[in-house]
mmCIF file of C-alpha atoms in Angstrom:
data_model
loop_
_atom_site.group_PDB
_atom_site.id
_atom_site.type_symbol
_atom_site.label_atom_id
_atom_site.label_comp_id
_atom_site.label_asym_id
_atom_site.label_seq_id
_atom_site.Cartn_x
_atom_site.Cartn_y
_atom_site.Cartn_z
ATOM 1 C CA GLY K 1 -1.203 9.139 -7.082
ATOM 2 C CA GLU K 2 -2.005 9.554 -10.784
ATOM 3 C CA ALA K 3 -4.202 6.882 -12.389
ATOM 4 C CA ILE K 4 -4.841 5.528 -15.876
ATOM 5 C CA ILE K 5 -7.871 3.451 -16.848
ATOM 6 C CA ARG K 6 -7.579 1.217 -19.899
ATOM 7 C CA PRO K 7 -9.127 -1.905 -21.430
ATOM 8 C CA SER K 8 -7.896 -5.059 -19.739
ATOM 9 C CA SER K 9 -6.045 -7.827 -21.508
ATOM 10 C CA LYS K 10 -8.280 -10.281 -19.562
ATOM 11 C CA SER K 11 -11.408 -9.769 -21.665
ATOM 12 C CA VAL K 12 -13.717 -7.141 -23.152
ATOM 13 C CA SER K 13 -15.753 -7.148 -19.911
ATOM 14 C CA HIS K 14 -12.786 -5.978 -17.818
ATOM 15 C CA LEU K 15 -10.881 -2.718 -17.395
ATOM 16 C CA THR K 16 -7.637 -2.094 -15.542
ATOM 17 C CA VAL K 17 -6.926 0.968 -13.450
ATOM 18 C CA THR K 18 -3.228 1.577 -12.832
ATOM 19 C CA TRP K 19 -2.149 4.025 -10.150
ATOM 20 C CA LYS K 20 1.252 5.245 -9.064
ATOM 21 C CA VAL K 21 2.095 4.057 -5.540
ATOM 22 C CA ALA K 22 5.663 5.434 -5.451
ATOM 23 C CA ASP K 23 8.371 6.273 -8.000
ATOM 24 C CA GLY K 24 8.607 3.272 -10.324
ATOM 25 C CA ILE K 25 5.881 1.313 -8.473
ATOM 26 C CA TYR K 26 2.416 0.956 -10.001
ATOM 27 C CA GLN K 27 -0.546 -1.094 -8.816
ATOM 28 C CA HIS K 28 -2.936 -2.593 -11.380
ATOM 29 C CA ILE K 29 -6.516 -3.108 -10.208
ATOM 30 C CA ASP K 30 -9.039 -5.199 -12.121
ATOM 31 C CA ILE K 31 -12.472 -3.700 -12.825
ATOM 32 C CA LYS K 32 -15.238 -6.049 -13.958
ATOM 33 C CA GLU K 33 -17.926 -4.525 -16.156
ATOM 34 C CA GLU K 34 -21.489 -5.841 -15.948
ATOM 35 C CA GLY K 35 -24.477 -4.898 -18.102
ATOM 36 C CA LYS K 36 -22.488 -3.869 -21.203
ATOM 37 C CA GLN K 37 -24.722 -3.014 -24.168
ATOM 38 C CA HIS K 38 -21.953 -3.778 -26.649
ATOM 39 C CA GLN K 39 -18.198 -4.322 -26.751
ATOM 40 C CA PHE K 40 -17.308 -0.620 -26.924
ATOM 41 C CA SER K 41 -19.674 0.682 -24.236
ATOM 42 C CA LEU K 42 -18.995 0.967 -20.528
ATOM 43 C CA GLY K 43 -20.778 -1.528 -18.296
ATOM 44 C CA LYS K 44 -23.762 -0.248 -16.277
ATOM 45 C CA THR K 45 -22.157 -1.665 -13.124
ATOM 46 C CA LEU K 46 -18.435 -1.657 -12.398
ATOM 47 C CA LEU K 47 -16.993 -4.003 -9.782
ATOM 48 C CA ILE K 48 -13.704 -4.049 -7.910
ATOM 49 C CA GLY K 49 -13.935 -7.284 -5.985
ATOM 50 C CA THR K 50 -17.479 -7.173 -4.593
ATOM 51 C CA GLU K 51 -17.623 -3.351 -4.369
ATOM 52 C CA GLU K 52 -20.002 -1.755 -6.914
ATOM 53 C CA PHE K 53 -19.405 1.544 -8.681
ATOM 54 C CA GLU K 54 -21.623 3.475 -11.093
ATOM 55 C CA ASP K 55 -18.891 5.057 -13.201
ATOM 56 C CA LEU K 56 -15.157 5.592 -13.585
ATOM 57 C CA ASP K 57 -15.195 8.908 -11.693
ATOM 58 C CA GLU K 58 -16.657 7.127 -8.679
ATOM 59 C CA ILE K 59 -13.865 4.517 -8.834
ATOM 60 C CA LEU K 60 -11.268 7.285 -8.843
ATOM 61 C CA ALA K 61 -12.989 9.235 -6.042
ATOM 62 C CA ARG K 62 -13.899 6.360 -3.697
ATOM 63 C CA HIS K 63 -11.202 3.778 -4.424
ATOM 64 C CA ILE K 64 -8.036 5.194 -5.999
ATOM 65 C CA GLN K 65 -7.806 8.682 -4.466
ATOM 66 C CA PRO K 66 -8.148 7.461 -0.844
ATOM 67 C CA MET K 67 -5.348 4.922 -1.423
ATOM 68 C CA ALA K 68 -3.169 7.507 -3.160
ATOM 69 C CA ALA K 69 -3.634 9.897 -0.206
ATOM 70 C CA LEU K 70 -2.575 7.175 2.255
ATOM 71 C CA ALA K 71 0.434 6.312 0.088
ATOM 72 C CA ARG K 72 1.408 10.015 0.031
ATOM 73 C CA ASP K 73 1.275 10.031 3.846
ATOM 74 C CA VAL K 74 3.817 7.191 3.908
ATOM 75 C CA LEU K 75 6.024 8.808 1.253
ATOM 76 C CA SER K 76 6.202 12.037 3.253
ATOM 77 C CA HIS K 77 6.750 10.396 6.671
ATOM 78 C CA LYS K 78 10.017 11.222 8.438
ATOM 79 C CA TYR K 79 11.028 7.530 8.618
ATOM 80 C CA TYR K 80 10.278 6.781 4.963
ATOM 81 C CA LEU K 81 13.519 5.622 3.307
ATOM 82 C CA ASP K 82 13.519 7.546 0.049
ATOM 83 C CA GLY K 83 14.943 5.651 -2.913
ATOM 84 C CA LYS K 84 14.807 2.257 -1.162
ATOM 85 C CA ARG K 85 12.434 -0.629 -1.777
ATOM 86 C CA ALA K 86 11.227 -3.118 0.831
ATOM 87 C CA GLU K 87 13.207 -5.734 -1.083
ATOM 88 C CA ASP K 88 16.496 -3.852 -0.376
ATOM 89 C CA ARG K 89 16.788 -5.765 2.908
ATOM 90 C CA ASP K 90 20.574 -5.418 3.327
ATOM 91 C CA ALA K 91 20.500 -1.630 2.916
ATOM 92 C CA ILE K 92 17.478 -1.271 5.221
ATOM 93 C CA GLU K 93 19.028 -3.460 7.900
ATOM 94 C CA GLY K 94 22.330 -1.569 7.608
ATOM 95 C CA TYR K 95 20.441 1.678 8.192
ATOM 96 C CA LEU K 96 18.580 0.206 11.199
ATOM 97 C CA PHE K 97 21.802 -1.092 12.793
ATOM 98 C CA ASP K 98 23.466 2.319 12.301
ATOM 99 C CA GLU K 99 20.493 4.033 13.955
ATOM 100 C CA LYS K 100 20.548 1.509 16.827
ATOM 101 C CA LYS K 101 24.263 2.212 17.421
ATOM 102 C CA ARG K 102 23.545 5.943 17.502
ATOM 103 C CA ASN K 103 20.717 5.552 20.009
ATOM 104 C CA PRO K 104 20.670 2.075 21.675
ATOM 105 C CA GLN K 105 17.565 2.818 23.797
ATOM 106 C CA ARG K 106 15.450 3.562 20.742
ATOM 107 C CA ILE K 107 13.817 0.988 18.469
ATOM 108 C CA PRO K 108 14.552 2.330 14.984
ATOM 109 C CA TYR K 109 12.060 1.717 12.202
ATOM 110 C CA THR K 110 11.638 2.585 8.540
ATOM 111 C CA LEU K 111 8.862 2.586 5.970
ATOM 112 C CA THR K 112 9.507 1.400 2.418
ATOM 113 C CA PRO K 113 7.281 0.538 -0.568
ATOM 114 C CA SER K 114 7.233 -3.008 -1.900
ATOM 115 C CA GLN K 115 8.259 -3.412 -5.538
ATOM 116 C CA ASP K 116 7.076 -7.045 -5.574
ATOM 117 C CA TYR K 117 3.687 -6.275 -3.994
ATOM 118 C CA PRO K 118 2.532 -2.849 -5.258
ATOM 119 C CA GLY K 119 0.139 -1.230 -2.800
ATOM 120 C CA LYS K 120 1.980 -2.679 0.186
ATOM 121 C CA PHE K 121 4.525 -0.935 2.369
ATOM 122 C CA VAL K 122 6.897 -2.541 4.849
ATOM 123 C CA ILE K 123 7.609 -1.467 8.399
ATOM 124 C CA SER K 124 11.166 -2.607 9.148
ATOM 125 C CA TYR K 125 12.333 -2.342 12.745
ATOM 126 C CA LEU K 126 15.136 -3.440 15.047
ATOM 127 C CA PRO K 127 13.919 -4.276 18.575
ATOM 128 C CA ARG K 128 17.191 -5.912 19.681
ATOM 129 C CA ASN K 129 19.748 -7.418 17.311
ATOM 130 C CA LYS K 130 17.546 -8.963 14.588
ATOM 131 C CA ALA K 131 15.647 -6.804 12.121
ATOM 132 C CA ARG K 132 12.000 -7.570 11.448
ATOM 133 C CA HIS K 133 9.946 -6.663 8.404
ATOM 134 C CA GLU K 134 6.132 -6.588 8.272
ATOM 135 C CA TYR K 135 3.801 -5.683 5.416
ATOM 136 C CA MET K 136 0.954 -3.205 5.659
ATOM 137 C CA THR K 137 -1.529 -2.838 2.824
ATOM 138 C CA VAL K 138 -3.088 0.364 1.534
ATOM 139 C CA THR K 139 -6.869 0.015 1.076
ATOM 140 C CA PRO K 140 -9.526 2.652 0.333
ATOM 141 C CA GLU K 141 -10.621 2.353 3.997
ATOM 142 C CA GLY K 142 -7.148 2.711 5.520
ATOM 143 C CA PHE K 143 -4.090 0.597 6.277
ATOM 144 C CA ARG K 144 -4.455 -3.136 6.895
ATOM 145 C CA PHE K 145 -1.773 -4.280 9.328
ATOM 146 C CA ARG K 146 -1.737 -7.505 11.365
ATOM 147 C CA GLN K 147 -5.278 -8.267 10.201
ATOM 148 C CA GLN K 148 -6.623 -4.960 11.547
ATOM 149 C CA LEU K 149 -7.751 -1.832 9.740
ATOM 150 C CA PHE K 150 -6.359 1.573 10.704
ATOM 151 C CA GLN K 151 -7.775 4.865 9.403
ATOM 152 C CA SER K 152 -4.435 6.677 9.154
ATOM 153 C CA LEU K 153 -0.682 6.168 9.158
ATOM 154 C CA GLU K 154 -0.425 7.799 12.593
ATOM 155 C CA THR K 155 -2.941 5.362 14.113
ATOM 156 C CA VAL K 156 -1.199 2.299 12.651
ATOM 157 C CA LEU K 157 2.209 3.531 13.866
ATOM 158 C CA SER K 158 0.862 4.395 17.337
ATOM 159 C CA TRP K 159 -0.654 0.905 17.607
ATOM 160 C CA PHE K 160 2.550 -0.675 16.285
ATOM 161 C CA LYS K 161 4.715 1.121 18.878
ATOM 162 C CA VAL K 162 2.617 -0.411 21.676
ATOM 163 C CA HIS K 163 2.233 -3.909 20.156
ATOM 164 C CA TYR K 164 5.492 -4.529 18.250
ATOM 165 C CA ARG K 165 6.577 -7.197 20.787
ATOM 166 C CA GLU K 166 3.552 -9.361 20.001
ATOM 167 C CA PRO K 167 4.092 -11.939 17.267
ATOM 168 C CA PRO K 168 2.299 -11.147 14.009
ATOM 169 C CA PRO K 169 -0.861 -13.261 13.496
ATOM 170 C CA GLY K 170 -0.718 -16.146 11.128
#
């Protein structure tokens, strides 16, 4: 959950905040500066997308820290596969099939961070004999999953357990 803020390579009116999602996975977020007095000053208004911030501390408090807390919830969850990435599909599916053999009535699932899409985690699950993998995105407001926003990991997983049979939107 640590973060570093630095000048962006985009231009002098941009900063980049980089935060640690999981071991070896970092998300880079663009900050646009508006109302700069000169090249070396901080802009009066800072923007991430359309969201306005007054200073860097506010960005850390309202944007980065909430996402880092949600990511920590995933990393400490009992079905988080430590050391695996969402892109390790063969290993994840092997684990799911082993779990299904152990308990055929259960629908095993895992949570893994995406290396290719930092800030996203994947719920991998095995309802019958074909594994499925779906992304969920960490936002400052909660987890975005199947075009819905959930305040916590427990609420997204509770919803998922009821609705996993439904096809993902899109």
